[in-house]
XYZ file of C-alpha atoms in Angstrom:
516
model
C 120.690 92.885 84.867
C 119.724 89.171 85.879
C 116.173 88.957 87.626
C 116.538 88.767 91.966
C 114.742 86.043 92.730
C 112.803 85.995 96.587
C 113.061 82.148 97.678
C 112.333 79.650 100.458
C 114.825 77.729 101.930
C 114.715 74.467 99.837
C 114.826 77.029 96.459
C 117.827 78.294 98.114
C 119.605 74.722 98.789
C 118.444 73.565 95.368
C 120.253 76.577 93.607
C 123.352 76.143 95.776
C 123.052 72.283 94.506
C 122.283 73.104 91.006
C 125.326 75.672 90.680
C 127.622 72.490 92.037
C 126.148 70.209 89.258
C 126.754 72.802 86.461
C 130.163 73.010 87.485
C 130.402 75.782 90.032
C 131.467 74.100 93.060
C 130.029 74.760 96.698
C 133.959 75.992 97.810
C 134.080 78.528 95.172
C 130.784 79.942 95.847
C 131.797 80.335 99.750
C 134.920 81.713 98.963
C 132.590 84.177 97.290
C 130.337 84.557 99.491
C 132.441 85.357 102.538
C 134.988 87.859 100.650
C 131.590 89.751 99.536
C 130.941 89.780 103.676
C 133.919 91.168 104.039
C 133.916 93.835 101.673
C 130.656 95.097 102.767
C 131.551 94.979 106.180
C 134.780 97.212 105.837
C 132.673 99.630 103.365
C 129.699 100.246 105.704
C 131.284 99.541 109.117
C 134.952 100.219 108.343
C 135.796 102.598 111.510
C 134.196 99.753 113.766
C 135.888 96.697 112.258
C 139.192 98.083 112.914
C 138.791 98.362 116.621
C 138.184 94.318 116.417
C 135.638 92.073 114.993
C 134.229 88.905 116.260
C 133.043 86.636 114.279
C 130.656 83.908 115.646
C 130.659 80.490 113.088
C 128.151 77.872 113.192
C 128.899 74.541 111.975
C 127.278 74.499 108.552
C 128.001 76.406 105.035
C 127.120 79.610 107.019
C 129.654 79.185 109.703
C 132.328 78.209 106.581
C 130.949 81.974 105.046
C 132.111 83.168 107.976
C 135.868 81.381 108.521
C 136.108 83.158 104.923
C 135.686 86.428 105.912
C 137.797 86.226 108.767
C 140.771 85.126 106.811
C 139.646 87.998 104.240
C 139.771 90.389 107.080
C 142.647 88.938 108.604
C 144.514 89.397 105.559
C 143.835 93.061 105.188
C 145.383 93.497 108.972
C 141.956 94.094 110.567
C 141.691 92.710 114.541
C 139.485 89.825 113.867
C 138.556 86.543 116.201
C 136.553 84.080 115.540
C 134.222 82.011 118.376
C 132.358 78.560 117.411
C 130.387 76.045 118.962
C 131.590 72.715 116.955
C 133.644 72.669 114.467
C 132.175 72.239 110.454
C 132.322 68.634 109.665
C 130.579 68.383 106.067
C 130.802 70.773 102.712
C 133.202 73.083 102.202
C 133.243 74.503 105.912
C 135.741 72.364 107.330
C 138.474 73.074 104.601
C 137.270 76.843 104.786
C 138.300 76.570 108.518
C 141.661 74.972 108.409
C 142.518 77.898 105.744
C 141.847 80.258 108.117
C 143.535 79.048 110.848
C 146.427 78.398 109.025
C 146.568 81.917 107.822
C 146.817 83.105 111.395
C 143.068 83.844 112.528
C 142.909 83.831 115.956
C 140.075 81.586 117.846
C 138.479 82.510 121.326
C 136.441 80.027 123.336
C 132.282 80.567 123.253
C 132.229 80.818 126.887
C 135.520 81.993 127.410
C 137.105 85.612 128.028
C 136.852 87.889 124.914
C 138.895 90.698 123.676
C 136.932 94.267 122.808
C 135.180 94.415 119.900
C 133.285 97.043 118.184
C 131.685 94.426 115.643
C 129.923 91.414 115.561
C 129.463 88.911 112.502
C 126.566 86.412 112.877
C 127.475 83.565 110.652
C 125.856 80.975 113.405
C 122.324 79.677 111.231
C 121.757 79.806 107.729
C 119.128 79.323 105.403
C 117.418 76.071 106.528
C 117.481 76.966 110.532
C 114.283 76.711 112.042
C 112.611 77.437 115.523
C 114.444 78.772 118.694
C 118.380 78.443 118.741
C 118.931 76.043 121.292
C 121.924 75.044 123.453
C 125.234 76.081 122.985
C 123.993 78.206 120.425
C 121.583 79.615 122.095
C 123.731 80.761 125.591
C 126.089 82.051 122.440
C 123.436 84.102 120.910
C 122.709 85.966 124.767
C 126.376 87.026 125.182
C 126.497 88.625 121.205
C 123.616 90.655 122.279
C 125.061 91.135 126.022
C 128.125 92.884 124.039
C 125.558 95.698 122.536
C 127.468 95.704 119.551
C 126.071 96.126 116.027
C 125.710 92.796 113.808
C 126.271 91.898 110.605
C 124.038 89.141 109.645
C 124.611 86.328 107.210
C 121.995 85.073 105.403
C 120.103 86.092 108.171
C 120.038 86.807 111.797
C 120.145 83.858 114.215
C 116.851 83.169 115.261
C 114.609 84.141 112.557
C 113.278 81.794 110.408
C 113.874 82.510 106.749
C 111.035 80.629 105.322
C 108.256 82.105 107.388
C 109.975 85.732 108.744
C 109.364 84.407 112.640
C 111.913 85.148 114.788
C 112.607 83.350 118.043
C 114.171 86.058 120.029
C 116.577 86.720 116.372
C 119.824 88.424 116.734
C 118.507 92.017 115.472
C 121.675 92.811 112.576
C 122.163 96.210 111.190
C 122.885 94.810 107.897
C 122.169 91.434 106.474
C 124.334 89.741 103.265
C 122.775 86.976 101.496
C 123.592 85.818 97.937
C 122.294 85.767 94.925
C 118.501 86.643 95.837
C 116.583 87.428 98.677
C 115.496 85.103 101.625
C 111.514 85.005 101.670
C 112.049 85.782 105.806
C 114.611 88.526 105.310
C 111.298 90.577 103.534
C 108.846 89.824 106.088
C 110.890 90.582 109.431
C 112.740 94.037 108.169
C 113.064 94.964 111.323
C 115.462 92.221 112.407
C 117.606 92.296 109.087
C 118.431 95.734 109.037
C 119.665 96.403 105.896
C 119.857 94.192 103.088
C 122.127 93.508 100.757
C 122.460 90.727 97.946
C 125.337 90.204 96.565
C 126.315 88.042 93.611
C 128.630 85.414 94.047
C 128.357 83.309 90.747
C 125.146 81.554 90.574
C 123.173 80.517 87.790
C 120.339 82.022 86.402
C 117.370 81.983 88.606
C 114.438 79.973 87.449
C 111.949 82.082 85.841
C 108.683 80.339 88.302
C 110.524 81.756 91.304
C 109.170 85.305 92.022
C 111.422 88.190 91.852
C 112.221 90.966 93.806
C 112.307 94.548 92.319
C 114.124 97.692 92.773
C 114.677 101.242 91.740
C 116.680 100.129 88.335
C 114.014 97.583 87.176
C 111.240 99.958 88.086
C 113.093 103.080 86.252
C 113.777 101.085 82.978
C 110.002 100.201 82.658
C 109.028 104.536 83.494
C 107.412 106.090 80.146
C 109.883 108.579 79.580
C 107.922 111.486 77.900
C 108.455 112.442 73.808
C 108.730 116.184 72.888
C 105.425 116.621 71.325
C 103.378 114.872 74.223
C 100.229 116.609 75.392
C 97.437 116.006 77.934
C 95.611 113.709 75.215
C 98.718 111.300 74.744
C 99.956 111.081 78.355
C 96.705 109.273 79.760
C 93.080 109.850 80.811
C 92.121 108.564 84.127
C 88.775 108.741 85.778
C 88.503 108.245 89.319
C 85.356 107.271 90.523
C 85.599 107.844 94.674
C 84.957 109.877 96.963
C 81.452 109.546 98.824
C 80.285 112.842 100.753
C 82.449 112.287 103.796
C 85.578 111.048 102.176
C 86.038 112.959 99.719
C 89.967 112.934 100.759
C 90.182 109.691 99.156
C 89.103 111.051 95.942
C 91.636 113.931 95.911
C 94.420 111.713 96.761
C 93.853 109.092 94.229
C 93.639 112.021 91.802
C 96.383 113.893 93.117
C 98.170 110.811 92.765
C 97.111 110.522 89.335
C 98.808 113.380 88.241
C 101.961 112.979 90.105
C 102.814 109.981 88.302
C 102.157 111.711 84.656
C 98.507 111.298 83.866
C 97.328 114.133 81.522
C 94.159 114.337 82.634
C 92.206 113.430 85.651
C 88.492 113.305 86.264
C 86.873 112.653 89.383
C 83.426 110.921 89.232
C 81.675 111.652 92.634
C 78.063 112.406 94.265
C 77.044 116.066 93.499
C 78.034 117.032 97.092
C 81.080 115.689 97.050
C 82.007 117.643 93.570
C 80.923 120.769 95.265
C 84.204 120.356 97.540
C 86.018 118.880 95.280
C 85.712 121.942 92.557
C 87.323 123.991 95.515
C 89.725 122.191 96.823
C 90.864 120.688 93.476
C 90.583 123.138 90.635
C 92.835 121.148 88.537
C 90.533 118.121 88.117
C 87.673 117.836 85.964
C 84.702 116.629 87.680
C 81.173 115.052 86.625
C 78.703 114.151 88.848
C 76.985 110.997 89.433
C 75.613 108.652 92.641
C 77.429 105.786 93.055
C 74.530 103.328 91.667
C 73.472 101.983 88.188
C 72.176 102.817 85.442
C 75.379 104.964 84.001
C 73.910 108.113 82.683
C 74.574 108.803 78.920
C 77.649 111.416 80.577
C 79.299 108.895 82.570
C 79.414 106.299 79.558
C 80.327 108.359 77.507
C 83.026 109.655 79.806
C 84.507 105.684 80.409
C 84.602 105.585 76.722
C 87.541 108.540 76.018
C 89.080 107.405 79.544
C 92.298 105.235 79.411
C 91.998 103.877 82.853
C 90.029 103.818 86.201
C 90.249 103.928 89.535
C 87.243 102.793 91.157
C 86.764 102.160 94.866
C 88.440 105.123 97.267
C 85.948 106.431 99.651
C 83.190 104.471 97.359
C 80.899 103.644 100.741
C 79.831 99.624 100.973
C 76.256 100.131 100.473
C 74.431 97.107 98.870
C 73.986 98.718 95.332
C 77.612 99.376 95.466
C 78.029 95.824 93.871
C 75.775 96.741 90.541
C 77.658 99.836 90.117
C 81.173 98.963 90.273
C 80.408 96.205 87.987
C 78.808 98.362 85.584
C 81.715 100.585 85.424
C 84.301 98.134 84.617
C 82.047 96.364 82.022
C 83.150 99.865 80.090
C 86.241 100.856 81.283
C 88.919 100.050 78.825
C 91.578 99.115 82.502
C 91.019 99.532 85.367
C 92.455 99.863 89.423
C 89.749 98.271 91.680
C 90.678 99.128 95.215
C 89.265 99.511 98.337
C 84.979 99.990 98.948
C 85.081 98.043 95.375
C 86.580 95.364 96.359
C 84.464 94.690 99.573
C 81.555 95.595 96.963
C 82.534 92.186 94.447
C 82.910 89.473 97.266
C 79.536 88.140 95.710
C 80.246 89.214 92.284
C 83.656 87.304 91.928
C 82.997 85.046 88.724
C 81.526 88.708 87.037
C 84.832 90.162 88.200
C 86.823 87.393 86.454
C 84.895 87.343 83.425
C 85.200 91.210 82.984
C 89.027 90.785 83.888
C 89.491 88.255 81.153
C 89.106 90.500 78.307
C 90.628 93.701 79.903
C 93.785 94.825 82.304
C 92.453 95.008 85.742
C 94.247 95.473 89.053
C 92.836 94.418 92.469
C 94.734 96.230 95.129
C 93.550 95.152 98.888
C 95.247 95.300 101.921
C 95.198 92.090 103.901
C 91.745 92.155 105.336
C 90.198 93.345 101.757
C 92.001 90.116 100.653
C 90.634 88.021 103.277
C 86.749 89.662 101.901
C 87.495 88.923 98.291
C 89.136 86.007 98.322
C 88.813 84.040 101.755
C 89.759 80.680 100.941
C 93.770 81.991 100.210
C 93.291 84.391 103.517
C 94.357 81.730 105.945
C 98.153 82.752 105.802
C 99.156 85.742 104.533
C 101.692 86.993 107.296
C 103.736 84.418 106.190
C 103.355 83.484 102.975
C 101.453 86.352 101.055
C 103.835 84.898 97.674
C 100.877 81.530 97.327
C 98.137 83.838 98.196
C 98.497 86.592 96.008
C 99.255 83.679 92.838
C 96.074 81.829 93.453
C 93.728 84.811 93.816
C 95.222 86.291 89.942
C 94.908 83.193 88.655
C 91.571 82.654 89.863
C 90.155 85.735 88.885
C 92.124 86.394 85.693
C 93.751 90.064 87.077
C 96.674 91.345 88.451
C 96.284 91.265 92.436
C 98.661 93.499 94.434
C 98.675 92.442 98.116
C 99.726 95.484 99.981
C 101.923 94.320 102.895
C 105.504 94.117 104.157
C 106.151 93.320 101.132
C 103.886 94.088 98.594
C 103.402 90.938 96.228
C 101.910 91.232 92.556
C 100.506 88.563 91.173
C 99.520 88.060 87.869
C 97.000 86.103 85.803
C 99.755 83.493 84.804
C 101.089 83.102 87.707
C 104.311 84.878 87.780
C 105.446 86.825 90.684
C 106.861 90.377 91.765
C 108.013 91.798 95.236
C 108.071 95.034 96.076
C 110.064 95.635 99.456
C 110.130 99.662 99.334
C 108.665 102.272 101.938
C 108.582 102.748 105.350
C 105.892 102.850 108.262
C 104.482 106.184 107.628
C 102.476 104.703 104.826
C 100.671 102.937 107.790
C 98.088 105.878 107.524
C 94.743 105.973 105.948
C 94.601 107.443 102.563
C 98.208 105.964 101.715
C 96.208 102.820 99.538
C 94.291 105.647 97.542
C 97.709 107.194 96.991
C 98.791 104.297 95.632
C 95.732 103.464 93.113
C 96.078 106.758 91.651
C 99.843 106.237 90.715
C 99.092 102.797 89.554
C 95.892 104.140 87.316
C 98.338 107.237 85.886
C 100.651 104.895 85.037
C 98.709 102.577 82.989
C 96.924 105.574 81.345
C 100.609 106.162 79.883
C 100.546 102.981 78.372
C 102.625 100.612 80.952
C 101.527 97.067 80.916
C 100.337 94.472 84.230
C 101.671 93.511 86.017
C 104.465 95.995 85.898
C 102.305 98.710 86.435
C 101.463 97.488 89.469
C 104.863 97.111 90.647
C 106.380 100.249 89.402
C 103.692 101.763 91.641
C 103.930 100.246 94.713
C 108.033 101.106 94.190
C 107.353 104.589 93.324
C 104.916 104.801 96.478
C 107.672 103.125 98.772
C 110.652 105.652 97.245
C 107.688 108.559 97.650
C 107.343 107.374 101.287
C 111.136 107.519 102.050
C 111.738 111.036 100.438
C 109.073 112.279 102.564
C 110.532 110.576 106.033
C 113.671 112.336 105.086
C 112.385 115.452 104.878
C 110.004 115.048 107.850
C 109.523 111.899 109.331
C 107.982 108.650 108.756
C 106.088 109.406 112.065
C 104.702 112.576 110.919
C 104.036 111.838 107.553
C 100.717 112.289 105.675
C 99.368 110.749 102.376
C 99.584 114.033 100.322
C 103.465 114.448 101.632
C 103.899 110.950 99.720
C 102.886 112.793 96.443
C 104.641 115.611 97.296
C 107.747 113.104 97.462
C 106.717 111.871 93.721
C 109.356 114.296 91.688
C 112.398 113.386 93.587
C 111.374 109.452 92.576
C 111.230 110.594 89.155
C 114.070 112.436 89.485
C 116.454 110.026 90.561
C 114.879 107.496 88.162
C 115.581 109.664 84.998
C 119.405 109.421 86.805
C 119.467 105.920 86.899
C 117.882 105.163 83.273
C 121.092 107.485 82.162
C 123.440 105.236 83.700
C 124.205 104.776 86.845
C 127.366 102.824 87.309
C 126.528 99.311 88.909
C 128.825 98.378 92.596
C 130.078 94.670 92.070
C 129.399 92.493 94.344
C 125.820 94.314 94.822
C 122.949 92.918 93.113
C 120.419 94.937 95.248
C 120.364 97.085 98.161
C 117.332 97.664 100.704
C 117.939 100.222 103.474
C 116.774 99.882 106.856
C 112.931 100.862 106.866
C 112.816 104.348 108.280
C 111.214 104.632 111.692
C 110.596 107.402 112.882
């Protein structure tokens, strides 16, 4: 399957332009595009589309997706009417319109009387919309959400700006369809998309700078599956060094985490006091203990030396000799996952962290304010536009940097992108990051390459996440319930690497985040 790519606005336009110039005209796509509407609209909303749909067309390509799925709809007998501010003067709107009418689809004024609907399409603002909806448009937008009816959002929700992901009092849709990739917006406002879907609808190839957006199938196909013979030597080593006397919950889930993505073994490097609990609590893990300052003793080196990765930085503490330490660990670890109290601990030791990067794999995995420690000068904008942020720190420090967010972006050391849009708010707990780092370390222990370690990860954690919500809730839910929802994500990937059977017109599929 073709990459998904994520894209701004003017990548979006220049795709649409460069499919016309290669001989795929604009019509053809719309014709698409609205018929895939349509489907999707009768195979998730079915029951309500049959007790009548309204339609609400804007006078741009969007509004001309939307004529097409009313004459698709029409067609099929379902109760469909379509309202508009102006008419569609340019592109292939207008002549999408005068098919539809001609067909029979049945028009009702925007201030007018309306019949009863159960369903509402938003095909008002595409792509390129920005700021507030104003006039017409706007006293438009209040009656569709005066009806209380759900929405089905094209491209996007009106109101919501698909570069950035602000909305200006957006439509809120219970399902978006856009085409051929995602909408950089439509990943940062989840909330007001609802569920997305991407459907294909004859574009080119994407271009291989643009970053792309993963999903269970790409993440499954890049899984180790496991050979017959394998034993706890050949299915990764990880050390986790973590876990100062008063968190030592960050060390057991890191490790914990470790192990539920396949790692064979699992050390935990800790302060005596902290392996005291941690030899109770934890009997599977091996232990060795050390303070968390240099020198190494003779044990610990010799330790880093059999290890396959590390995971350095969960419940590490920030005090000053943090900063020798951590570097003196990765200067022998073979990979590594530098997260958390290790990152804060290299804000003055960032040329040492790119030299040591540049002859090994190494991940950096901060949240946003980590980020903004480590690497300030790309900190400025990372609501909305974490893509830039996360390229120029990788490339300036010669790792893979995951920016944990909504999305998750992976960037890499040549600049390519990945997008990880899985999970739900329940992993907005602490301990959920260390979670995360232990999967990623396990992982690479098995062998899996960065950046796609990284990103098969941060998907596992997401798909971890949403098993757990569904058998609790994402309210209620704890970091140790995300590893306990591990083996239902491997599960269903060992399903999907054995062929599951792909649903034309659906490239991808993101359900609504789970709330509570």
């Amino acid at each position: 399957m073709r990459p998904i790519p994520v894209l701004t606005p003017a990548q979006a336009h220049a795709w649409d332009a460069t499919a016309a110039a290669a001989g795929r005209p604009l019509a053809a796509l719309m014709e698409s595009a609205g018929r895939a509407v349509a489907q999707l609209t009768l195979d998730r909303y079915g029951v309500e589309a049959l007790q009548g749909t309204l339609i609400a067309c804007g006078p741009g390509n969007n509004g001309g997706d939307g004529w097409v799925t009313a004459r698709a709809l029409h067609a099929l007998g379902v109760p469909v009417w379509v309202t508009e501010v102006d008419a569609p003067k340019d592109g292939p709107a207008p002549a999408a319109r005068t098919a539809a009418l001609a067909d029979g689809v049945r028009t009702v004024p925007a201030d007018g009387p309306w019949p009863g609907v159960a369903l509402v399409v938003d095909a008002l603002l595409g792509t390129g919309a920005t700021g507030a909806p104003r006039g017409a448009i706007a006293a438009l937008v209040a009656r569709l959400v005066d009806l209380e009816r759900p929405i089905i959002a094209v491209d996007g929700p009106t109101g919501l700006d698909l570069a950035t992901g602000v909305h200006h009092g957006a439509l809120r849709a219970v399902m978006t369809v856009t085409f051929g990739g995602a909408r950089r917006g439509q990943l940062l406002a989840r909330d007001e998309v609802g569920a997305l879907v991407i459907a294909d609808i004859g574009l080119e190839r994407p271009r291989p700078e643009w970053p792309v957006l993963i999903g269970t199938g790409w993440a499954a196909d890049r899984l180790v599956p496991f050979a017959a013979n394998d034993y706890k030597g050949t299915r990764g080593h990880v050390v986790v060094v973590a876990g100062s006397p008063t968190m030592t919950g960050a060390a057991r889930f890191a490790a914990r985490a470790a192990f539920g993505a396949g790692a064979g073994l699992v050390h935990v490097v800790a302060p005596e006091e902290s392996i005291t609990t941690l030899r109770t609590a934890e009997p599977d893990l091996q232990t060795l203990a050390h303070a968390f300052q240099a020198p190494l003793s003779n044990a610990f080196i010799e330790l880093l030396g059999k290890a396959d990765t590390v995971v350095i930085g969960p419940g590490l503490g920030r005090e000053a000799e943090r900063t020798a330490f951590v570097l003196a660990v990765l200067e022998r670890a073979r990979s590594a996952v530098v997260d958390a109290d290790a990152l804060i601990a290299l804000k003055t030791a960032r040329d040492a962290l790119a030299q040591i990067a540049a002859s090994r794999p190494i991940v950096c995995t901060p949240h946003v304010g980590e980020f903004r420690t480590l690497f300030g000068e790309w900190g400025g904008d990372l609501e909305t536009a974490p893509w830039e942020a996360a390229r120029s720190a990788a490339m300036a420090c010669h790792a893979t940097v995951l920016l944990k967010g909504v999305p998750t972006v992976i960037g890499a050391a040549d600049g390519s992108l990945l997008t990880v849009a899985a999970g739900n708010p329940g992993l907005g707990t602490g301990g959920s990051g260390d979670v995360l780092s232990g999967i990623i370390g396990g992982l690479m222990a098995q062998g899996i390459p960065l950046p796609d370690a990284a990103a098969v990860g941060a998907q596992a954690l997401g798909e971890g996440a949403d098993h757990a919500a569904r058998r609790g809730t994402a309210r209620a839910m704890r970091p140790m319930d995300v590893v306990g929802g591990l083996p239902d994500v491997w599960r269903t990937w060992t399903r999907r690497r054995l062929g599951e059977i792909p649903r034309a017109p659906i490239l991808l599929e993101l359900a609504a985040p789970q709330a509570s």
